[in-house]
Amino acid sequence: MPKPQVDYSLYLVTDSTPAILGSRDLATVVEAAVKGGVTCVQYRDKTSDTGDLVAVAKRLHAVTKAHGVPLLINDRVDVALAVGCEGVHIGQDDMDYATARKLLGPDAIVGVTTSTVDEALKACADGADYLGIGTVFSTSTKENTKHIIGTAGLREILSAMASAGHVPRVKTVCIGGINSGNIQRVLYQSASPSGPALDGVALVSAIVAADDPEAESRRLLELVRSSPLYRSTVKAAAAVADAADLVRLVPGVVRTVAELSPLSHNMTNLVVQNFAANVALAVGASPIMANYGDEAPDLARLGGALVINMGTVTPEGLANYLKALAAYNAAGRPVVFDPVGAGATSIRRAAVRTILAGGYLDLIKGNEGEIATVYGQGVLEQQQQKGVDSTSTLSREQKITLVKQLAARERNVVLMTGETDYVSDGTRTFAVENGHELLGQITGTGCVLGTTVSAMLAAHADDKLLAVVAGLLHYEIAAERAAARRDVQGPGTFVPAFIDELARIRSLTVEGDVKWLEGAKVKAVEV
């Protein structure tokens, strides 16, 4: 029979272990799943005897064939031949592709597990019909995973396949830790705006262990086929790339914040909560300091933005961050991540990885050391950060490259603060040279910059980079104005003057006076 055309959108990998399947009948679960929308099924069972495998596979094939869904057997070509199903999926340690193809013939589907660019390109060159790429995130359903590659690894493999001319002939699905909470983010972040995208996602426990596999499959397929709420709406043709044009749009963002007074939900350390609340009020936002994650679903519905400030890292705090992150992602509201002291300890580095895997972050804001730690493979990776301070060791070109590559990888906006700030959405990159040295002499000024920017993102999600630049200029020019006042003699008198100037800029802008922006020092940069 001719090779079937396969829809890989929602790919189910079975698991017969009691911890996942429980006491239920596997064929019944699979039938419910395909009724709900599963488009491809792989029968995986590494422990049963051959006779039992064939018997179960025949039952599964009767179910899938009745619904027009292909059944693939994990590893066991002999079982696939005995059952007469549509094909197999083989791993790197299983039978080689050439032998499997020879035994099954040209019309069978043969998929291959890959976790590196080299493995993917070899499988494509050999003739694989599709690749199962992973492991994306850690998972309890499969032992001895060689690599946890994340969405960055997916994107690297997809780009390499496209460059080698294997896309769209060879289809792709990702696997490993995929569930309803991250499925849209994985699809979104693994694809570049103009590059290749995954053809589907493979799930195990998210479906097999579900109380209602049919309903859960239906919900998952809807997520696969729809865009995430947090997706940037700025169109390439409408994206402002000229610095002067961008600055001219800043007053509109500041006015919108003043008009809407959006919620700025801060999950931040105790040291800066009062400061952050006052800054939020000064720029026109409505602050709430709420570190309890169970409150987040209600707060996320209020139309604001979330700030996750990693100043104080505890297991309980990290769990609360993840709850809030999921809630704001589900509501399609912006999230600002400030990885304070990210490189200082192994605990903080692990927390960064957990948060990156836990949800979509609209803005990652940090100093040079923090951004390099988040990137994970930068030139500062081996250097331990001292507290929240960052000693600059990168050249201007390296900083620009770092923020641009991280923003492109995460498909968000990245802001690296310093004597010169660099901000990028992966396509456009700007340098901002405003601010004052007194900001560096006050505890929490970096933290409350996140609060300021969160208000701008909440009010203006159409162009996230513009919103971030607006918040940055509002904040740093206010600092310059405060430092120039006669009543400011040092750090102690600077703070109240700074808050006054934040409020003053807001009032002036609402009144139509935007002369304060004449001092904006913004320029587009490239390397």
Short mmCIF file of C-alpha atoms in Angstrom, two decimals:
data_model
loop_
_atom_site.label_atom_id
_atom_site.label_comp_id
_atom_site.label_asym_id
_atom_site.label_seq_id
_atom_site.Cartn_x
_atom_site.Cartn_y
_atom_site.Cartn_z
CA MET A 1 0.00 0.00 0.00
CA PRO A 2 1.22 3.58 -0.65
CA LYS A 3 2.79 5.48 2.22
CA PRO A 4 0.06 7.42 4.05
CA GLN A 5 0.11 11.19 4.39
CA VAL A 6 0.45 11.75 8.11
CA ASP A 7 -0.78 14.62 10.23
CA TYR A 8 1.72 14.79 13.11
CA SER A 9 -0.01 17.64 14.95
CA LEU A 10 -0.92 15.67 18.08
CA TYR A 11 1.25 12.59 18.40
CA LEU A 12 0.51 10.18 21.25
CA VAL A 13 3.23 7.94 22.68
CA THR A 14 1.70 5.28 24.89
CA ASP A 15 2.88 4.24 28.34
CA SER A 16 1.59 1.02 29.90
CA THR A 17 3.24 1.40 33.30
CA PRO A 18 0.90 1.44 36.31
CA ALA A 19 2.23 4.84 37.38
CA ILE A 20 0.88 6.40 34.16
CA LEU A 21 -1.85 4.09 32.81
CA GLY A 22 -3.09 2.87 36.16
CA SER A 23 -5.51 -0.05 35.94
CA ARG A 24 -7.17 1.15 32.74
CA ASP A 25 -7.17 -0.70 29.43
CA LEU A 26 -4.65 0.82 27.00
CA ALA A 27 -6.80 0.28 23.90
CA THR A 28 -9.70 2.06 25.58
CA VAL A 29 -7.48 5.03 26.45
CA VAL A 30 -6.09 5.19 22.91
CA GLU A 31 -9.57 5.05 21.39
CA ALA A 32 -10.68 7.95 23.57
CA ALA A 33 -7.57 9.89 22.57
CA VAL A 34 -8.06 9.46 18.82
CA LYS A 35 -11.72 10.40 19.19
CA GLY A 36 -10.51 13.58 20.88
CA GLY A 37 -8.14 14.46 18.05
CA VAL A 38 -4.87 12.54 18.37
CA THR A 39 -3.49 12.33 14.83
CA CYS A 40 -0.74 9.71 15.22
CA VAL A 41 -0.09 6.95 17.79
CA GLN A 42 3.17 5.27 18.77
CA TYR A 43 2.93 2.10 20.82
CA ARG A 44 5.87 2.03 23.21
CA ASP A 45 6.43 -0.86 25.61
CA LYS A 46 9.99 -1.78 26.51
CA THR A 47 9.25 -4.63 28.94
CA SER A 48 6.52 -6.96 27.66
CA ASP A 49 7.17 -10.25 25.87
CA THR A 50 6.89 -10.35 22.09
CA GLY A 51 3.62 -12.28 22.12
CA ASP A 52 1.99 -9.76 24.43
CA LEU A 53 3.33 -6.86 22.35
CA VAL A 54 1.81 -8.29 19.18
CA ALA A 55 -1.53 -8.95 20.87
CA VAL A 56 -1.81 -5.41 22.27
CA ALA A 57 -0.56 -3.85 19.03
CA LYS A 58 -3.25 -5.67 17.03
CA ARG A 59 -5.94 -4.28 19.33
CA LEU A 60 -4.47 -0.79 19.05
CA HIS A 61 -4.24 -1.01 15.27
CA ALA A 62 -7.88 -2.00 15.02
CA VAL A 63 -8.73 1.16 16.95
CA THR A 64 -6.45 3.55 15.07
CA LYS A 65 -7.28 2.12 11.63
CA ALA A 66 -10.98 2.63 12.27
CA HIS A 67 -10.30 6.33 12.84
CA GLY A 68 -7.81 6.80 10.00
CA VAL A 69 -4.88 7.35 12.36
CA PRO A 70 -1.51 5.65 11.74
CA LEU A 71 -0.02 3.33 14.37
CA LEU A 72 3.75 3.14 14.75
CA ILE A 73 5.64 0.66 16.91
CA ASN A 74 8.53 1.82 19.04
CA ASP A 75 11.76 0.00 18.12
CA ARG A 76 10.25 -3.40 17.27
CA VAL A 77 10.21 -3.90 13.51
CA ASP A 78 9.17 -7.53 14.01
CA VAL A 79 6.05 -6.46 15.89
CA ALA A 80 5.18 -3.90 13.20
CA LEU A 81 5.48 -6.59 10.52
CA ALA A 82 3.38 -9.05 12.52
CA VAL A 83 0.63 -6.48 13.02
CA GLY A 84 0.77 -4.91 9.57
CA CYS A 85 0.66 -1.38 10.97
CA GLU A 86 1.91 1.75 9.27
CA GLY A 87 5.50 1.84 10.53
CA VAL A 88 8.01 2.16 13.35
CA HIS A 89 9.89 4.69 15.41
CA ILE A 90 13.52 3.92 16.18
CA GLY A 91 15.92 5.48 18.67
CA GLN A 92 19.63 6.09 18.41
CA ASP A 93 20.32 2.84 20.28
CA ASP A 94 17.77 0.75 18.36
CA MET A 95 17.96 -0.92 14.95
CA ASP A 96 19.63 1.32 12.37
CA TYR A 97 17.47 3.12 9.83
CA ALA A 98 18.76 1.29 6.75
CA THR A 99 17.94 -2.13 8.19
CA ALA A 100 14.50 -1.02 9.36
CA ARG A 101 13.70 0.40 5.94
CA LYS A 102 14.91 -2.73 4.17
CA LEU A 103 12.72 -4.95 6.33
CA LEU A 104 9.62 -2.75 6.20
CA GLY A 105 9.79 -1.63 2.59
CA PRO A 106 9.51 1.79 0.95
CA ASP A 107 5.91 2.50 1.90
CA ALA A 108 6.27 2.18 5.67
CA ILE A 109 6.68 5.20 7.93
CA VAL A 110 10.03 5.24 9.71
CA GLY A 111 10.73 7.91 12.30
CA VAL A 112 13.98 8.49 14.17
CA THR A 113 14.75 9.98 17.58
CA THR A 114 17.32 12.79 17.49
CA SER A 115 18.71 15.17 20.07
CA THR A 116 21.58 16.86 18.22
CA VAL A 117 22.10 18.57 14.89
CA ASP A 118 24.42 15.79 13.69
CA GLU A 119 21.90 13.07 14.56
CA ALA A 120 19.11 14.99 12.85
CA LEU A 121 21.04 15.65 9.64
CA LYS A 122 22.16 12.02 9.42
CA ALA A 123 18.61 10.73 9.90
CA CYS A 124 17.36 13.13 7.22
CA ALA A 125 20.09 12.08 4.79
CA ASP A 126 19.32 8.41 5.47
CA GLY A 127 15.71 8.99 4.43
CA ALA A 128 13.70 9.22 7.66
CA ASP A 129 10.09 10.28 7.19
CA TYR A 130 10.03 12.29 10.39
CA LEU A 131 12.15 13.08 13.43
CA GLY A 132 11.19 12.89 17.08
CA ILE A 133 13.33 15.67 18.57
CA GLY A 134 14.08 15.85 22.27
CA THR A 135 14.18 15.58 25.17
CA VAL A 136 12.79 19.13 25.43
CA PHE A 137 12.24 19.16 29.18
CA SER A 138 12.98 16.62 31.89
CA THR A 139 10.40 13.87 32.18
CA SER A 140 9.58 10.96 34.45
CA THR A 141 8.31 8.70 31.65
CA LYS A 142 11.63 8.00 29.97
CA GLU A 143 14.93 7.10 31.60
CA ASN A 144 18.48 7.67 30.34
CA THR A 145 17.71 10.80 28.33
CA LYS A 146 20.94 11.90 26.68
CA HIS A 147 20.16 15.57 26.42
CA ILE A 148 17.71 18.11 27.72
CA ILE A 149 17.73 20.48 24.75
CA GLY A 150 14.98 22.99 25.53
CA THR A 151 13.34 25.16 22.91
CA ALA A 152 16.74 26.57 21.91
CA GLY A 153 17.90 23.08 20.93
CA LEU A 154 14.73 22.52 18.92
CA ARG A 155 15.25 25.74 17.04
CA GLU A 156 18.89 24.93 16.30
CA ILE A 157 17.98 21.54 14.85
CA LEU A 158 15.10 22.93 12.78
CA SER A 159 17.33 25.68 11.36
CA ALA A 160 20.05 23.17 10.45
CA MET A 161 17.51 20.94 8.71
CA ALA A 162 16.18 23.87 6.71
CA SER A 163 19.67 25.01 5.72
CA ALA A 164 20.46 21.50 4.50
CA GLY A 165 17.29 21.39 2.40
CA HIS A 166 15.46 18.71 4.39
CA VAL A 167 12.42 20.86 5.20
CA PRO A 168 9.56 20.36 4.45
CA ARG A 169 10.15 16.77 3.24
CA VAL A 170 11.18 15.48 6.66
CA LYS A 171 8.53 16.20 9.27
CA THR A 172 9.29 16.97 12.91
CA VAL A 173 7.71 16.48 16.30
CA CYS A 174 9.17 17.32 19.69
CA ILE A 175 8.94 15.19 22.81
CA GLY A 176 9.78 15.38 26.48
CA GLY A 177 7.85 17.08 29.25
CA ILE A 178 5.25 18.61 26.93
CA ASN A 179 1.87 19.39 28.49
CA SER A 180 -1.02 21.83 28.21
CA GLY A 181 0.88 24.44 30.18
CA ASN A 182 3.85 24.67 27.82
CA ILE A 183 2.71 23.25 24.48
CA GLN A 184 2.03 26.62 22.83
CA ARG A 185 5.22 28.16 24.16
CA VAL A 186 7.30 25.26 22.82
CA LEU A 187 5.77 25.62 19.36
CA TYR A 188 6.19 29.40 19.44
CA GLN A 189 9.74 29.58 20.77
CA SER A 190 11.13 26.71 18.70
CA ALA A 191 10.23 28.48 15.45
CA SER A 192 11.86 31.61 14.11
CA PRO A 193 9.53 34.27 12.64
CA SER A 194 10.55 33.40 9.07
CA GLY A 195 12.03 29.94 9.58
CA PRO A 196 10.79 26.35 9.91
CA ALA A 197 8.35 25.25 12.57
CA LEU A 198 7.57 21.91 14.17
CA ASP A 199 4.91 19.78 12.51
CA GLY A 200 3.60 18.54 15.82
CA VAL A 201 4.16 17.63 19.43
CA ALA A 202 4.47 14.21 21.04
CA LEU A 203 2.91 13.66 24.44
CA VAL A 204 2.81 10.75 26.85
CA SER A 205 1.46 11.23 30.36
CA ALA A 206 -0.43 14.43 29.48
CA ILE A 207 -2.89 12.19 27.59
CA VAL A 208 -2.42 8.66 28.94
CA ALA A 209 -2.66 9.75 32.58
CA ALA A 210 -5.52 12.21 31.98
CA ASP A 211 -8.81 11.56 33.75
CA ASP A 212 -10.59 12.09 30.43
CA PRO A 213 -8.18 11.32 27.54
CA GLU A 214 -10.74 12.32 24.91
CA ALA A 215 -11.43 15.75 26.39
CA GLU A 216 -7.77 16.36 27.10
CA SER A 217 -6.78 15.40 23.55
CA ARG A 218 -9.39 17.77 22.17
CA ARG A 219 -8.07 20.58 24.36
CA LEU A 220 -4.45 19.87 23.43
CA LEU A 221 -5.21 19.83 19.70
CA GLU A 222 -6.93 23.19 20.02
CA LEU A 223 -3.82 24.57 21.72
CA VAL A 224 -1.58 23.17 18.97
CA ARG A 225 -3.66 24.75 16.23
CA SER A 226 -4.08 28.19 17.82
CA SER A 227 -1.62 30.99 18.54
CA PRO A 228 -0.63 31.75 22.14
CA LEU A 229 -2.24 34.79 23.72
CA TYR A 230 1.15 36.27 24.60
CA ARG A 231 2.34 36.27 21.01
CA SER A 232 3.65 39.65 19.90
CA THR A 233 1.23 41.41 17.58
CA VAL A 234 3.76 43.80 16.01
CA LYS A 235 4.05 43.19 12.28
CA ALA A 236 7.46 43.26 10.63
CA ALA A 237 6.35 46.01 8.27
CA ALA A 238 5.05 48.11 11.16
CA ALA A 239 8.01 47.61 13.50
CA VAL A 240 9.78 50.92 14.01
CA ALA A 241 13.49 50.46 13.35
CA ASP A 242 14.62 54.09 13.35
CA ALA A 243 15.66 55.40 16.76
CA ALA A 244 14.21 58.88 16.26
CA ASP A 245 10.88 57.46 15.09
CA LEU A 246 10.82 55.12 18.09
CA VAL A 247 11.42 57.97 20.54
CA ARG A 248 8.59 59.97 18.98
CA LEU A 249 6.20 57.16 19.92
CA VAL A 250 7.26 57.07 23.58
CA PRO A 251 4.85 59.79 24.83
CA GLY A 252 1.90 57.78 23.57
CA VAL A 253 2.96 54.83 25.72
CA VAL A 254 3.47 57.02 28.80
CA ARG A 255 0.03 58.61 28.31
CA THR A 256 -1.63 55.21 27.95
CA VAL A 257 -0.17 54.11 31.27
CA ALA A 258 -1.50 57.27 32.91
CA GLU A 259 -4.94 56.73 31.38
CA LEU A 260 -5.28 53.02 32.13
CA SER A 261 -3.38 52.79 35.43
CA PRO A 262 -2.58 49.12 34.74
CA LEU A 263 -1.84 46.67 37.52
CA SER A 264 1.84 46.03 38.23
CA HIS A 265 1.96 42.76 40.13
CA ASN A 266 5.34 42.49 41.80
CA MET A 267 6.71 39.25 43.18
CA THR A 268 9.82 40.81 44.59
CA ASN A 269 12.13 40.80 47.57
CA LEU A 270 11.17 42.52 50.81
CA VAL A 271 14.00 45.05 50.52
CA VAL A 272 12.43 46.90 47.59
CA GLN A 273 8.68 46.37 47.95
CA ASN A 274 7.94 49.85 49.30
CA PHE A 275 10.22 51.49 46.73
CA ALA A 276 8.64 49.50 43.89
CA ALA A 277 5.11 50.43 44.98
CA ASN A 278 5.98 54.14 45.08
CA VAL A 279 7.66 54.01 41.67
CA ALA A 280 4.65 52.23 40.17
CA LEU A 281 2.33 54.92 41.50
CA ALA A 282 4.63 57.66 40.21
CA VAL A 283 4.56 56.37 36.62
CA GLY A 284 0.79 55.91 36.76
CA ALA A 285 0.44 52.20 37.47
CA SER A 286 -1.51 50.44 40.21
CA PRO A 287 0.91 48.33 42.29
CA ILE A 288 0.34 45.18 44.26
CA MET A 289 3.04 43.27 46.12
CA ALA A 290 1.79 39.68 46.14
CA ASN A 291 4.21 36.77 46.45
CA TYR A 292 1.57 34.06 46.91
CA GLY A 293 1.16 32.23 43.61
CA ASP A 294 -2.40 31.08 44.26
CA GLU A 295 -3.55 34.71 43.99
CA ALA A 296 -2.17 35.05 40.48
CA PRO A 297 -5.11 33.67 38.43
CA ASP A 298 -7.41 36.34 39.85
CA LEU A 299 -4.82 39.10 39.50
CA ALA A 300 -3.91 38.10 35.93
CA ARG A 301 -7.49 38.74 34.85
CA LEU A 302 -7.20 42.42 35.84
CA GLY A 303 -5.27 43.37 32.71
CA GLY A 304 -1.87 44.14 34.20
CA ALA A 305 1.61 42.67 34.09
CA LEU A 306 3.70 40.45 36.36
CA VAL A 307 7.23 41.11 37.61
CA ILE A 308 9.18 38.08 38.82
CA ASN A 309 12.16 39.44 40.72
CA MET A 310 14.52 36.68 41.80
CA GLY A 311 16.11 38.69 44.60
CA THR A 312 15.21 36.14 47.27
CA VAL A 313 15.30 32.52 46.11
CA THR A 314 13.60 29.81 48.18
CA PRO A 315 11.88 26.56 47.15
CA GLU A 316 8.53 27.99 48.23
CA GLY A 317 9.18 31.23 46.38
CA LEU A 318 10.17 29.41 43.20
CA ALA A 319 6.97 27.35 43.32
CA ASN A 320 4.97 30.57 43.68
CA TYR A 321 6.80 32.14 40.73
CA LEU A 322 5.84 29.19 38.53
CA LYS A 323 2.18 29.36 39.54
CA ALA A 324 2.04 33.06 38.76
CA LEU A 325 3.92 32.62 35.49
CA ALA A 326 1.43 29.98 34.34
CA ALA A 327 -1.51 32.19 35.31
CA TYR A 328 -0.26 35.25 33.44
CA ASN A 329 0.65 33.15 30.38
CA ALA A 330 -2.85 31.66 30.39
CA ALA A 331 -4.37 35.14 30.56
CA GLY A 332 -2.07 36.44 27.81
CA ARG A 333 -0.63 39.14 30.06
CA PRO A 334 3.02 40.30 30.04
CA VAL A 335 5.67 38.86 32.35
CA VAL A 336 8.94 40.61 33.26
CA PHE A 337 11.72 38.39 34.60
CA ASP A 338 14.54 39.96 36.61
CA PRO A 339 17.11 37.19 37.35
CA VAL A 340 18.78 39.04 40.22
CA GLY A 341 22.23 37.64 40.99
CA ALA A 342 21.59 34.81 38.54
CA GLY A 343 25.20 33.69 38.37
CA ALA A 344 26.07 34.07 42.05
CA THR A 345 25.25 30.53 43.22
CA SER A 346 24.35 27.13 41.82
CA ILE A 347 20.92 27.52 43.46
CA ARG A 348 20.24 30.70 41.51
CA ARG A 349 21.48 29.22 38.24
CA ALA A 350 19.16 26.26 38.73
CA ALA A 351 16.28 28.62 39.54
CA VAL A 352 16.88 30.48 36.27
CA ARG A 353 16.67 27.22 34.32
CA THR A 354 13.46 26.29 36.13
CA ILE A 355 11.80 29.62 35.39
CA LEU A 356 12.87 29.57 31.73
CA ALA A 357 11.32 26.12 31.39
CA GLY A 358 8.23 27.12 33.34
CA GLY A 359 6.65 29.62 30.97
CA TYR A 360 6.96 32.45 28.47
CA LEU A 361 8.76 35.61 29.58
CA ASP A 362 7.94 38.75 27.61
CA LEU A 363 10.98 40.60 28.93
CA ILE A 364 14.19 39.35 30.51
CA LYS A 365 15.95 42.26 32.22
CA GLY A 366 19.31 42.11 33.92
CA ASN A 367 22.87 43.31 34.06
CA GLU A 368 25.65 41.83 31.95
CA GLY A 369 26.38 38.91 34.26
CA GLU A 370 22.71 38.06 34.73
CA ILE A 371 21.93 38.12 31.02
CA ALA A 372 25.00 35.99 30.26
CA THR A 373 23.87 33.45 32.86
CA VAL A 374 20.37 33.31 31.37
CA TYR A 375 21.86 32.77 27.93
CA GLY A 376 23.73 29.81 29.39
CA GLN A 377 26.46 29.52 26.78
CA GLY A 378 27.92 33.00 26.86
CA VAL A 379 31.46 34.09 27.54
CA LEU A 380 30.65 34.71 31.20
CA GLU A 381 29.23 31.26 31.84
CA GLN A 382 32.27 30.11 33.80
CA GLN A 383 32.56 33.28 35.87
CA GLN A 384 30.79 33.44 39.21
CA GLN A 385 28.80 36.60 39.74
CA LYS A 386 29.34 38.44 43.02
CA GLY A 387 25.94 39.20 44.52
CA VAL A 388 23.81 41.36 42.26
CA ASP A 389 26.79 43.32 40.95
CA SER A 390 28.23 42.80 37.51
CA THR A 391 31.72 43.66 36.35
CA SER A 392 31.70 44.33 32.64
CA THR A 393 34.04 42.09 30.66
CA LEU A 394 32.27 42.11 27.30
CA SER A 395 32.94 44.45 24.41
CA ARG A 396 30.17 46.58 22.93
CA GLU A 397 29.85 44.16 20.02
CA GLN A 398 29.62 41.16 22.35
CA LYS A 399 26.89 42.80 24.41
CA ILE A 400 24.84 43.60 21.31
CA THR A 401 25.28 40.05 20.04
CA LEU A 402 24.31 38.58 23.40
CA VAL A 403 21.04 40.49 23.82
CA LYS A 404 20.07 39.97 20.19
CA GLN A 405 20.75 36.24 20.22
CA LEU A 406 18.97 35.69 23.53
CA ALA A 407 15.93 37.67 22.35
CA ALA A 408 15.86 35.70 19.10
CA ARG A 409 16.17 32.42 20.98
CA GLU A 410 13.39 33.20 23.45
CA ARG A 411 11.29 35.19 20.94
CA ASN A 412 10.88 38.02 23.42
CA VAL A 413 12.58 41.26 24.44
CA VAL A 414 15.88 41.32 26.33
CA LEU A 415 17.23 44.35 28.20
CA MET A 416 20.83 44.42 29.41
CA THR A 417 21.38 47.30 31.82
CA GLY A 418 24.68 49.05 32.39
CA GLU A 419 26.46 52.30 31.66
CA THR A 420 24.94 51.84 28.22
CA ASP A 421 21.74 49.80 28.08
CA TYR A 422 21.08 47.42 25.21
CA VAL A 423 17.59 46.25 24.30
CA SER A 424 16.56 43.89 21.51
CA ASP A 425 13.61 41.88 20.23
CA GLY A 426 15.89 39.67 18.16
CA THR A 427 15.44 41.80 15.06
CA ARG A 428 15.80 45.39 16.24
CA THR A 429 18.49 46.35 18.74
CA PHE A 430 18.92 49.75 20.39
CA ALA A 431 21.48 51.30 22.70
CA VAL A 432 20.24 53.75 25.36
CA GLU A 433 22.78 55.99 27.09
CA ASN A 434 20.60 57.79 29.61
CA GLY A 435 20.60 57.42 33.39
CA HIS A 436 22.77 58.65 36.26
CA GLU A 437 25.44 57.13 38.48
CA LEU A 438 23.33 57.77 41.60
CA LEU A 439 21.03 54.95 40.46
CA GLY A 440 23.88 52.57 41.19
CA GLN A 441 24.19 53.84 44.76
CA ILE A 442 20.62 53.00 45.78
CA THR A 443 19.42 49.53 46.74
CA GLY A 444 16.75 48.22 44.40
CA THR A 445 16.95 50.68 41.52
CA GLY A 446 17.41 47.84 39.05
CA CYS A 447 14.47 46.01 40.57
CA VAL A 448 12.10 48.95 40.30
CA LEU A 449 13.11 49.52 36.69
CA GLY A 450 11.35 46.19 36.12
CA THR A 451 8.28 47.63 37.83
CA THR A 452 8.35 50.69 35.56
CA VAL A 453 8.70 48.66 32.39
CA SER A 454 5.95 46.25 33.46
CA ALA A 455 3.48 49.14 33.47
CA MET A 456 4.47 50.09 29.92
CA LEU A 457 4.15 46.49 28.71
CA ALA A 458 0.74 46.14 30.34
CA ALA A 459 -0.49 49.28 28.60
CA HIS A 460 1.16 48.79 25.21
CA ALA A 461 1.54 45.17 24.12
CA ASP A 462 1.38 45.93 20.39
CA ASP A 463 5.14 46.58 20.26
CA LYS A 464 6.91 45.19 23.29
CA LEU A 465 10.27 46.67 22.38
CA LEU A 466 8.74 50.15 22.14
CA ALA A 467 7.10 49.64 25.54
CA VAL A 468 10.43 48.66 27.11
CA VAL A 469 12.25 51.64 25.59
CA ALA A 470 9.46 53.94 26.81
CA GLY A 471 9.81 52.64 30.35
CA LEU A 472 13.58 52.86 30.21
CA LEU A 473 13.57 56.49 29.03
CA HIS A 474 10.89 57.53 31.52
CA TYR A 475 12.95 55.98 34.30
CA GLU A 476 16.45 57.09 33.33
CA ILE A 477 15.62 60.63 32.27
CA ALA A 478 13.76 61.06 35.56
CA ALA A 479 16.99 60.02 37.30
CA GLU A 480 18.96 62.62 35.33
CA ARG A 481 16.46 65.35 36.19
CA ALA A 482 16.47 64.37 39.86
CA ALA A 483 20.26 64.35 40.09
CA ALA A 484 20.39 67.84 38.60
CA ARG A 485 18.12 69.34 41.26
CA ARG A 486 19.65 71.69 43.82
CA ASP A 487 18.01 69.88 46.71
CA VAL A 488 19.75 66.60 45.83
CA GLN A 489 23.01 66.25 47.74
CA GLY A 490 23.55 62.50 47.44
CA PRO A 491 21.80 59.11 47.50
CA GLY A 492 19.58 59.95 50.48
CA THR A 493 18.04 63.03 48.92
CA PHE A 494 18.06 61.51 45.45
CA VAL A 495 15.35 58.89 46.07
CA PRO A 496 12.43 61.24 46.88
CA ALA A 497 13.50 63.61 44.10
CA PHE A 498 13.63 60.67 41.69
CA ILE A 499 10.09 59.60 42.56
CA ASP A 500 8.96 63.21 42.16
CA GLU A 501 10.51 63.41 38.69
CA LEU A 502 8.91 60.14 37.60
CA ALA A 503 5.53 61.62 38.52
CA ARG A 504 6.44 64.96 36.96
CA ILE A 505 7.32 63.38 33.61
CA ARG A 506 4.00 61.54 33.63
CA SER A 507 2.08 64.77 34.32
CA LEU A 508 3.98 66.75 31.70
CA THR A 509 3.38 64.08 29.07
CA VAL A 510 -0.35 63.92 29.79
CA GLU A 511 -0.46 67.70 29.40
CA GLY A 512 1.29 67.44 26.02
CA ASP A 513 4.71 68.69 27.14
CA VAL A 514 7.32 66.20 25.92
CA LYS A 515 10.40 68.41 26.08
CA TRP A 516 11.84 65.98 28.63
CA LEU A 517 12.46 63.59 25.72
CA GLU A 518 14.86 66.02 24.07
CA GLY A 519 17.58 64.45 26.19
CA ALA A 520 16.86 60.90 24.99
CA LYS A 521 20.04 59.16 23.83
CA VAL A 522 18.81 56.23 21.76
CA LYS A 523 20.41 54.78 18.67
CA ALA A 524 19.94 51.66 16.58
CA VAL A 525 22.94 49.33 16.71
CA GLU A 526 24.21 46.38 14.72
CA VAL A 527 27.29 44.16 14.74
#
